[in-house]
CSV table of C-alpha atoms in Angstrom, one decimal:
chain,number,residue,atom,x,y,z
A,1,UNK,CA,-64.4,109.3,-65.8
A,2,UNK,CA,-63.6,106.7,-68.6
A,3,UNK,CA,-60.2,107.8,-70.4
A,4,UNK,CA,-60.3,107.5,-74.3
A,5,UNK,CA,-60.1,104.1,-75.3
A,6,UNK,CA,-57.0,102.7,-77.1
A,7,UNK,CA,-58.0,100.9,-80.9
A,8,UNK,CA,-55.2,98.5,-79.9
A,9,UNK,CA,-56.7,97.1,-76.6
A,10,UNK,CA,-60.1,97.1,-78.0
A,11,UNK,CA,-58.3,94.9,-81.0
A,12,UNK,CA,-56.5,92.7,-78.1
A,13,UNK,CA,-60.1,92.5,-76.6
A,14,UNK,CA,-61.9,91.3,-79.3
A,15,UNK,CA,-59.6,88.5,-80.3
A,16,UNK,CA,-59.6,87.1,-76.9
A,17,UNK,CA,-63.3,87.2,-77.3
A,18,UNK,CA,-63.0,85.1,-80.5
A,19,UNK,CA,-60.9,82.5,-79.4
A,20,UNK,CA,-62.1,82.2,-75.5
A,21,UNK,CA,-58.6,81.9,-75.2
A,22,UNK,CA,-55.6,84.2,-74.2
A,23,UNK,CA,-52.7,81.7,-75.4
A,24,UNK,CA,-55.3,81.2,-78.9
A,25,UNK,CA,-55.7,85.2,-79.1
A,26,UNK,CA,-51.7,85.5,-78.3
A,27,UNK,CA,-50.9,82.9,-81.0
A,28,UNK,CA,-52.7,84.9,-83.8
A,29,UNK,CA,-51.9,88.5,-83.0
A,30,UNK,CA,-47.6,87.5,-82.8
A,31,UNK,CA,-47.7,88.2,-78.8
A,32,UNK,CA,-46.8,86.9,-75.8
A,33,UNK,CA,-49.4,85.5,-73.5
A,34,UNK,CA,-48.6,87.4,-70.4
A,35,UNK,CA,-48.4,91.0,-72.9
A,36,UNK,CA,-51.8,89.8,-74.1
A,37,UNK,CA,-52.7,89.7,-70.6
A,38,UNK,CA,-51.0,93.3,-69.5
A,39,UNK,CA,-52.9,94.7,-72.2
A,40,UNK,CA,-56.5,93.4,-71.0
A,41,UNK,CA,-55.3,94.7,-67.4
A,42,UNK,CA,-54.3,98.0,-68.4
A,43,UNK,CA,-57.8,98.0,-70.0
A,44,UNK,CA,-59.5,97.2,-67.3
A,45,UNK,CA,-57.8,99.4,-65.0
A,46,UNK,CA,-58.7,102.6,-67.1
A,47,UNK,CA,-62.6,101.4,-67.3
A,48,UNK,CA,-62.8,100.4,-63.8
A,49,UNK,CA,-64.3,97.1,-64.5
A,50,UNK,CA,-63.6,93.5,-65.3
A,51,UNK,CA,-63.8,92.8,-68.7
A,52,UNK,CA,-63.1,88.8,-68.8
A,53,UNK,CA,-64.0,85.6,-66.0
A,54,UNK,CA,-60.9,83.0,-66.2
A,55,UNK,CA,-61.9,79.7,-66.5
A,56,UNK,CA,-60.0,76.2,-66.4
A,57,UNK,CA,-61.1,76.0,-70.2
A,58,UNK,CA,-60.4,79.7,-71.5
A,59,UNK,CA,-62.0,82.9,-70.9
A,60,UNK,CA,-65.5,84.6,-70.9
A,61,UNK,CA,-66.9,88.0,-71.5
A,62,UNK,CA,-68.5,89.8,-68.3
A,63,UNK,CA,-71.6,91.7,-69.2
A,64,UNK,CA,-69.5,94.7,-69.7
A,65,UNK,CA,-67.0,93.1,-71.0
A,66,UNK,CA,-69.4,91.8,-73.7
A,67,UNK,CA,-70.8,95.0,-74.3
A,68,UNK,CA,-67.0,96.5,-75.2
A,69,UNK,CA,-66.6,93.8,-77.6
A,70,UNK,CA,-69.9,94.7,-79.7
A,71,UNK,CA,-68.5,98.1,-80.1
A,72,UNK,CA,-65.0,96.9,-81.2
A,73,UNK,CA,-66.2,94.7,-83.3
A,74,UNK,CA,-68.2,98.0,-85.2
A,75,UNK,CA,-64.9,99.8,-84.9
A,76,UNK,CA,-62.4,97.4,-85.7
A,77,UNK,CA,-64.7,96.8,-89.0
A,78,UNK,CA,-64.8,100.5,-89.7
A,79,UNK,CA,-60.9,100.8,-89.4
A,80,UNK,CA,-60.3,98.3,-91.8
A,81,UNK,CA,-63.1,99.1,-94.4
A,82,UNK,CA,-61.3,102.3,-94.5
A,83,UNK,CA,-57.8,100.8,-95.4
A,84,UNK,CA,-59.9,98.7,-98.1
A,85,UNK,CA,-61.5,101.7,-99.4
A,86,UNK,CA,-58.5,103.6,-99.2
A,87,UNK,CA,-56.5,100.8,-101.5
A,88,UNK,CA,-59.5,100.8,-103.5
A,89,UNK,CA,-59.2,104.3,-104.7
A,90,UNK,CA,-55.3,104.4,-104.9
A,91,UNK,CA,-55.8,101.0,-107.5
A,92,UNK,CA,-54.4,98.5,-104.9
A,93,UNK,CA,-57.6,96.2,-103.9
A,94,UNK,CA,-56.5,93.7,-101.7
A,95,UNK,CA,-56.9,90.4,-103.3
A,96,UNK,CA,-58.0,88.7,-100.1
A,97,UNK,CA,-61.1,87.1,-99.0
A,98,UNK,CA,-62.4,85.0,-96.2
A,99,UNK,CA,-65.3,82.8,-95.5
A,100,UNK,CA,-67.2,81.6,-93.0
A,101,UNK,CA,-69.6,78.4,-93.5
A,102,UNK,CA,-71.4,76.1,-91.9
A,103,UNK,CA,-70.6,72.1,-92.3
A,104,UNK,CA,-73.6,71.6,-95.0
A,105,UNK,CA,-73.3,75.2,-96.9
A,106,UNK,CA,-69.5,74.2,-96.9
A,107,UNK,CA,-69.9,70.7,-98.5
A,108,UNK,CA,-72.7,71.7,-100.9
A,109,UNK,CA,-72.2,75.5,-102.2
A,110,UNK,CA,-68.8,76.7,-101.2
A,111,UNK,CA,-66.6,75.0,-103.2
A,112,UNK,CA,-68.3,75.1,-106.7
A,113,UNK,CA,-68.5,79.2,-105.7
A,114,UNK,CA,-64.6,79.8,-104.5
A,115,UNK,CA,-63.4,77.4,-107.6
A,116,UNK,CA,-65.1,79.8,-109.4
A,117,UNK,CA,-63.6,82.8,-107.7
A,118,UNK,CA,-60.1,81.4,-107.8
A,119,UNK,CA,-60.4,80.8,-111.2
A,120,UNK,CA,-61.1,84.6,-111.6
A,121,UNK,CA,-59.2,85.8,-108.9
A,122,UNK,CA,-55.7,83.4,-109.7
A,123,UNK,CA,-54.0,85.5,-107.3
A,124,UNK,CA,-56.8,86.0,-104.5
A,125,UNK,CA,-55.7,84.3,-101.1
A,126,UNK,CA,-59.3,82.8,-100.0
A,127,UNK,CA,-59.6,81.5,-96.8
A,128,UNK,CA,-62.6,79.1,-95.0
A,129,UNK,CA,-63.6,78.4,-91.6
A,130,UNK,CA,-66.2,76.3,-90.5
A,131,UNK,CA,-68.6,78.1,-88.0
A,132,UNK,CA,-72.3,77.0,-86.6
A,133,UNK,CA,-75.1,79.7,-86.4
A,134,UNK,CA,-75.8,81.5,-85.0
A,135,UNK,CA,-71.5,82.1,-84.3
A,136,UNK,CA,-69.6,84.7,-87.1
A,137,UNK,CA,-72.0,87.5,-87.0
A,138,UNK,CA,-69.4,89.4,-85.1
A,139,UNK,CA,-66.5,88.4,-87.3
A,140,UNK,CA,-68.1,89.8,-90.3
A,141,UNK,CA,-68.6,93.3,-88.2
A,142,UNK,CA,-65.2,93.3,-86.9
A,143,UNK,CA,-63.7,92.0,-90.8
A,144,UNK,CA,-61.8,89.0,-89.9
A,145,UNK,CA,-64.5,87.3,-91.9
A,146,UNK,CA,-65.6,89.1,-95.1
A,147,UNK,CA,-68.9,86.6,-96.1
A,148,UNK,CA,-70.8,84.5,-93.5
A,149,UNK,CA,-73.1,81.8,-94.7
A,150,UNK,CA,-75.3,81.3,-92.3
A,151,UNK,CA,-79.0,79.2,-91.4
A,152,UNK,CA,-82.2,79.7,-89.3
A,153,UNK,CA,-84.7,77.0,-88.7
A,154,UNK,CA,-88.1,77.2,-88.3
A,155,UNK,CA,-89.1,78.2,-84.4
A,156,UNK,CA,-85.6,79.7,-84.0
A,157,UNK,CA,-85.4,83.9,-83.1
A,158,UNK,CA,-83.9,85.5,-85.9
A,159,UNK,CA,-80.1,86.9,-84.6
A,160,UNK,CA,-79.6,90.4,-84.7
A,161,UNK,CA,-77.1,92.1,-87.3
A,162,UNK,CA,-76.8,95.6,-86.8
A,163,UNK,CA,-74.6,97.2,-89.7
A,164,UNK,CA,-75.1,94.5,-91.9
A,165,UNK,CA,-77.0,92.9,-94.6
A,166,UNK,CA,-78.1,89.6,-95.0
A,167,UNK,CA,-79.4,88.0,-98.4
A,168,UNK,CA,-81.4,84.7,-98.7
A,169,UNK,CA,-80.0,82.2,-100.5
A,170,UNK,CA,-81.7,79.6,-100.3
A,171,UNK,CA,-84.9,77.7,-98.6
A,172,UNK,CA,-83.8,74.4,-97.7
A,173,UNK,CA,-86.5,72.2,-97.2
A,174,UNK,CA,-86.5,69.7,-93.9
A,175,UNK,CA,-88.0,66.1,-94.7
A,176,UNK,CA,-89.2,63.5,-92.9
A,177,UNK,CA,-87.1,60.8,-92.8
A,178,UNK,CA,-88.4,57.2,-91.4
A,179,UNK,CA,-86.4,53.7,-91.7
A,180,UNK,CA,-87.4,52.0,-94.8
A,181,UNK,CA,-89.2,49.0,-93.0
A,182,UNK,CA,-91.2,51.7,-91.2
A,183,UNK,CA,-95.2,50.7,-90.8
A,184,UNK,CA,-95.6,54.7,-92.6
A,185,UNK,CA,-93.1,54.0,-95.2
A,186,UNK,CA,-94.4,50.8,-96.8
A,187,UNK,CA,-98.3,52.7,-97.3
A,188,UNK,CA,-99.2,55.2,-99.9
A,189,UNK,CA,-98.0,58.7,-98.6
A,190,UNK,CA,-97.4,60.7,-101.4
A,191,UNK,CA,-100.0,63.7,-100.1
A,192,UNK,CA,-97.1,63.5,-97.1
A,193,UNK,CA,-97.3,62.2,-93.0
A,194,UNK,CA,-98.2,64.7,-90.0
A,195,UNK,CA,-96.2,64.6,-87.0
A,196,UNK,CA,-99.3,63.6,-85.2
A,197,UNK,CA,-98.8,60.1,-86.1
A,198,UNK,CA,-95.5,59.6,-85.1
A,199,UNK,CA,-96.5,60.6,-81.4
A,200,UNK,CA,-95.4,57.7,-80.0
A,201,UNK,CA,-92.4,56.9,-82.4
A,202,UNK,CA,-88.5,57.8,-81.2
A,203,UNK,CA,-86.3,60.6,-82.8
A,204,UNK,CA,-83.1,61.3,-83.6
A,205,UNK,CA,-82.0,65.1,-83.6
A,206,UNK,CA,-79.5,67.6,-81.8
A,207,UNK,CA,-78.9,68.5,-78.1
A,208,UNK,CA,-81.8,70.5,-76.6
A,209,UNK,CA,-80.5,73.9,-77.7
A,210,UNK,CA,-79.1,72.9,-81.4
A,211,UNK,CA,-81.3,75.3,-83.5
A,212,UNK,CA,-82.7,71.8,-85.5
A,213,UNK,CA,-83.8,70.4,-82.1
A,214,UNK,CA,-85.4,73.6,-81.8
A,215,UNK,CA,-86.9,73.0,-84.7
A,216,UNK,CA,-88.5,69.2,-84.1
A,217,UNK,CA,-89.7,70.6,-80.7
A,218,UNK,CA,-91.5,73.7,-82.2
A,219,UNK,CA,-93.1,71.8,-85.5
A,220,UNK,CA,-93.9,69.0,-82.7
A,221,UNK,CA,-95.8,71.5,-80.6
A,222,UNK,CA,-97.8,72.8,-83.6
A,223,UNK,CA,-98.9,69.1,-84.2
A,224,UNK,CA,-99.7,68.4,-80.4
A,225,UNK,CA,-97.1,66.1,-79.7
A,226,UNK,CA,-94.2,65.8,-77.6
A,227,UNK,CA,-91.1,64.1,-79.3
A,228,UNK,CA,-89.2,62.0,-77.6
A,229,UNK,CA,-85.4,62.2,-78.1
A,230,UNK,CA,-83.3,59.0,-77.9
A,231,UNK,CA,-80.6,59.3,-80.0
A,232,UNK,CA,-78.9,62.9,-80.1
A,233,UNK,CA,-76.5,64.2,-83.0
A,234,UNK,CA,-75.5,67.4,-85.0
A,235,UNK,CA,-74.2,65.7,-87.8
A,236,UNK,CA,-76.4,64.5,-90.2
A,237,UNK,CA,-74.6,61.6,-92.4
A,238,UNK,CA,-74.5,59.9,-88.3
A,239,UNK,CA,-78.6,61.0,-88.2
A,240,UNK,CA,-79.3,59.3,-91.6
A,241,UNK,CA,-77.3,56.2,-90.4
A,242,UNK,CA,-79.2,55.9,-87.2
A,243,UNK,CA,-82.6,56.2,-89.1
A,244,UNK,CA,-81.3,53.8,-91.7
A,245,UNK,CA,-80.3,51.5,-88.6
A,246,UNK,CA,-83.9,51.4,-87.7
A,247,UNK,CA,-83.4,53.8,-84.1
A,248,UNK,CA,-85.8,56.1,-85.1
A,249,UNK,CA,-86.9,59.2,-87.4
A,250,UNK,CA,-85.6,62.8,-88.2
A,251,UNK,CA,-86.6,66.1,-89.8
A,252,UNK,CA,-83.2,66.3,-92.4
A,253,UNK,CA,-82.9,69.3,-94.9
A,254,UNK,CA,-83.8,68.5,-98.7
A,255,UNK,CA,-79.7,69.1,-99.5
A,256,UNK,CA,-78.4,66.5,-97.2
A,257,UNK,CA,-80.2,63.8,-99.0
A,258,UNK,CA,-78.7,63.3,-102.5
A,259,UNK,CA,-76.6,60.7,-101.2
A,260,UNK,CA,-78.7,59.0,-98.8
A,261,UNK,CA,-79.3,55.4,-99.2
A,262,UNK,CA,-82.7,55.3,-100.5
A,263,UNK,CA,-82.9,51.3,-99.1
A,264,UNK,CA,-82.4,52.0,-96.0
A,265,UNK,CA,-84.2,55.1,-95.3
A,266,UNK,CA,-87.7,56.8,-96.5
A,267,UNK,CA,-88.4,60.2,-97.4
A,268,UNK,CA,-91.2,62.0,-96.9
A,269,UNK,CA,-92.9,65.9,-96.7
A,270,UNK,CA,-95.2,66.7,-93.8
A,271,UNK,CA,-98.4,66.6,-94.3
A,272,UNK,CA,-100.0,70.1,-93.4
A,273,UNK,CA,-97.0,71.8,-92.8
A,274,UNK,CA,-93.8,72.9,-95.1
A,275,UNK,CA,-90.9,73.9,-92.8
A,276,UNK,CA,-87.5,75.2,-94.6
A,277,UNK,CA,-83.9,75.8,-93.2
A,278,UNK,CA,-83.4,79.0,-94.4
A,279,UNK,CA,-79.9,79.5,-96.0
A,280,UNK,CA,-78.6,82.9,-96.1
A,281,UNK,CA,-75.5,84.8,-96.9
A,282,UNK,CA,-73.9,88.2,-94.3
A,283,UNK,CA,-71.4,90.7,-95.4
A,284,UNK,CA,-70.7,94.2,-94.8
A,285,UNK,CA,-72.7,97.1,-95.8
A,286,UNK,CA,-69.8,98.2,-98.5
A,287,UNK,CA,-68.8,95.0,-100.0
A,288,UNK,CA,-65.3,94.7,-102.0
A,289,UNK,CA,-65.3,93.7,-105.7
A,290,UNK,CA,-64.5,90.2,-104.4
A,291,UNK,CA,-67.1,89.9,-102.0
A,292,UNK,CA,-69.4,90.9,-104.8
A,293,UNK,CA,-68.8,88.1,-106.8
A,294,UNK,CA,-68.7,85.6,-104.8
A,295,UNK,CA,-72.1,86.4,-103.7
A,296,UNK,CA,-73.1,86.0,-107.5
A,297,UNK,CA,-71.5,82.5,-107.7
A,298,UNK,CA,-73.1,81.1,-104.3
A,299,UNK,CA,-76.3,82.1,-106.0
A,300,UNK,CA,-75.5,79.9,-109.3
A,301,UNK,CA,-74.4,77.2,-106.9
A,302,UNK,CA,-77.7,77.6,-104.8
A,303,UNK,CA,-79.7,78.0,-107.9
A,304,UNK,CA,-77.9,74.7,-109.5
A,305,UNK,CA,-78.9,72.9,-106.4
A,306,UNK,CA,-82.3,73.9,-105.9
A,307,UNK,CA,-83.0,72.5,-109.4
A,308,UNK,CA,-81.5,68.8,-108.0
A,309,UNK,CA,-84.6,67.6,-105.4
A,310,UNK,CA,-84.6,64.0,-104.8
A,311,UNK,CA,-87.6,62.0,-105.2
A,312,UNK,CA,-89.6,61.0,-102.1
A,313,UNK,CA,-91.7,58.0,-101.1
């Protein structure tokens, strides 16, 4: 029979799970990493299972090990909603918020949104990491992260959030994107290109996996084609200078192209199809004042940008 579980171990748990590292999960919780290490034994031993593989590189979750973590995750969160709520009604709201982003969200709507909140908030410690989707879901349900802004492409399952809610933001539209001495770019396209006629060109996109690979593959199977893949890259200023090079073409979202240079590459919608990045934003259930309004500022900044769309061929 499993003995009642301690909160402390599950916490030790968890951030081990986070940081796929012991000495990473020691560092942040003031510990030593052989105590770290006691702990997740004496856990263990009272379950009767293994909880974590060691690799050369870190550690991994076991199934059940991965299964404990979802539940501390939830309970950990709880615990310290409580506290907030707590301080809340006593008149003590803690002045401290942190956020999770990805690379584009974090170039193009975070910052407008936090100066915003600082200048609020004077006081308010705010924090940013960057994370790529679908990673941070679990942070937000644990409360080391208290907003998440997160993206789904087209073709990509939906990740499940359990306990939380998750508000559009904003539809981020993906573009074709051909070198400007293309044989498409220099004719009249304004009613757009389908993939169809680019069966035979080369592409430049993520690893097999990356949700916008994903993407090409899925839009490409709609259009009967197969894509081929030279070049691969998750960053998008080294996709637009490949396609600006002349190596091949790209599906890039609508907010990564303000600053492209327009003579070296050509922009373009699809013809017959309209694919958008999604761009949404995760908390908790009970959000804090803070959380609040920085969800009302990420929406100024996402309405602000929405309204700059740059012109395509």
């Amino acid at each position: 029979m499993v003995r009642e579980l301690d909160v402390n171990r599950l916490r030790v748990l968890m951030e081990v799970a986070h940081s796929a590292s012991i000495a990473e999960a020691a560092r942040r919780l003031a510990f030593t990493p052989s105590a770290l290490s006691q702990q997740i034994s004496k856990l263990e031993a009272e379950l009767g299972a293994r909880l974590l593989e060691r690799r050369p590189t870190g550690v991994a979750l076991t199934p059940v090990g991965a299964v404990l973590v979802e539940h501390a995750e939830r309970v950990i969160g709880e615990l310290r909603q409580a506290r907030a709520a707590v301080e809340d009604a006593i008149g003590a709201q803690p002045q401290r918020l942190a956020l999770g982003s990805f690379a584009t969200a974090a170039q193009v709507l975070v910052p407008t949104a936090l100066a915003a909140l600082q200048g609020r908030y004077p006081g308010a410690e705010l924090s940013l990491v960057d994370l790529e989707p679908p990673e941070g879901y679990g942070l937000v349900t644990s409360g080391d992260l208290d907003v998440l802004i997160t993206h789904r492409y087209p073709g990509v399952p939906p990740t499940p959030h359990p306990g939380l809610d998750r508000q559009p933001l904003l539809d981020d539209p993906l573009r074709l994107v051909l070198p400007a001495g293309h044989r498409l770019a220099r004719r009249g396209t304004r009613g757009g290109i389908g993939l169809d006629r680019l069966a035979d060109g080369t592409w430049i996109s993520g690893a097999p996996g990356i949700p916008n690979r994903t993407c090409l593959e899925s839009l490409a199977e709609q259009a009967g084609i197969e894509p081929r893949v030279a070049y691969e890259s998750a960053d998008y200023h080294v996709i637009l200078a490949l396609v600006g090079a002349g190596l091949g073409s790209a599906l890039v979202p609508e907010s990564m192209l303000a600053g492209a240079d327009r003579s070296r590459v050509s922009v373009h919608r699809l013809r017959g199809q309209a694919p958008a990045r999604e761009i949404s934003v995760v908390h908790r259930r009970r959000p804090t004042a803070l959380v609040r309004e920085l969800i009302t500022f990420l929406h100024s900044a996402a309405d602000a940008l929405g309204r700059r769309s740059p012109a395509e061929g």
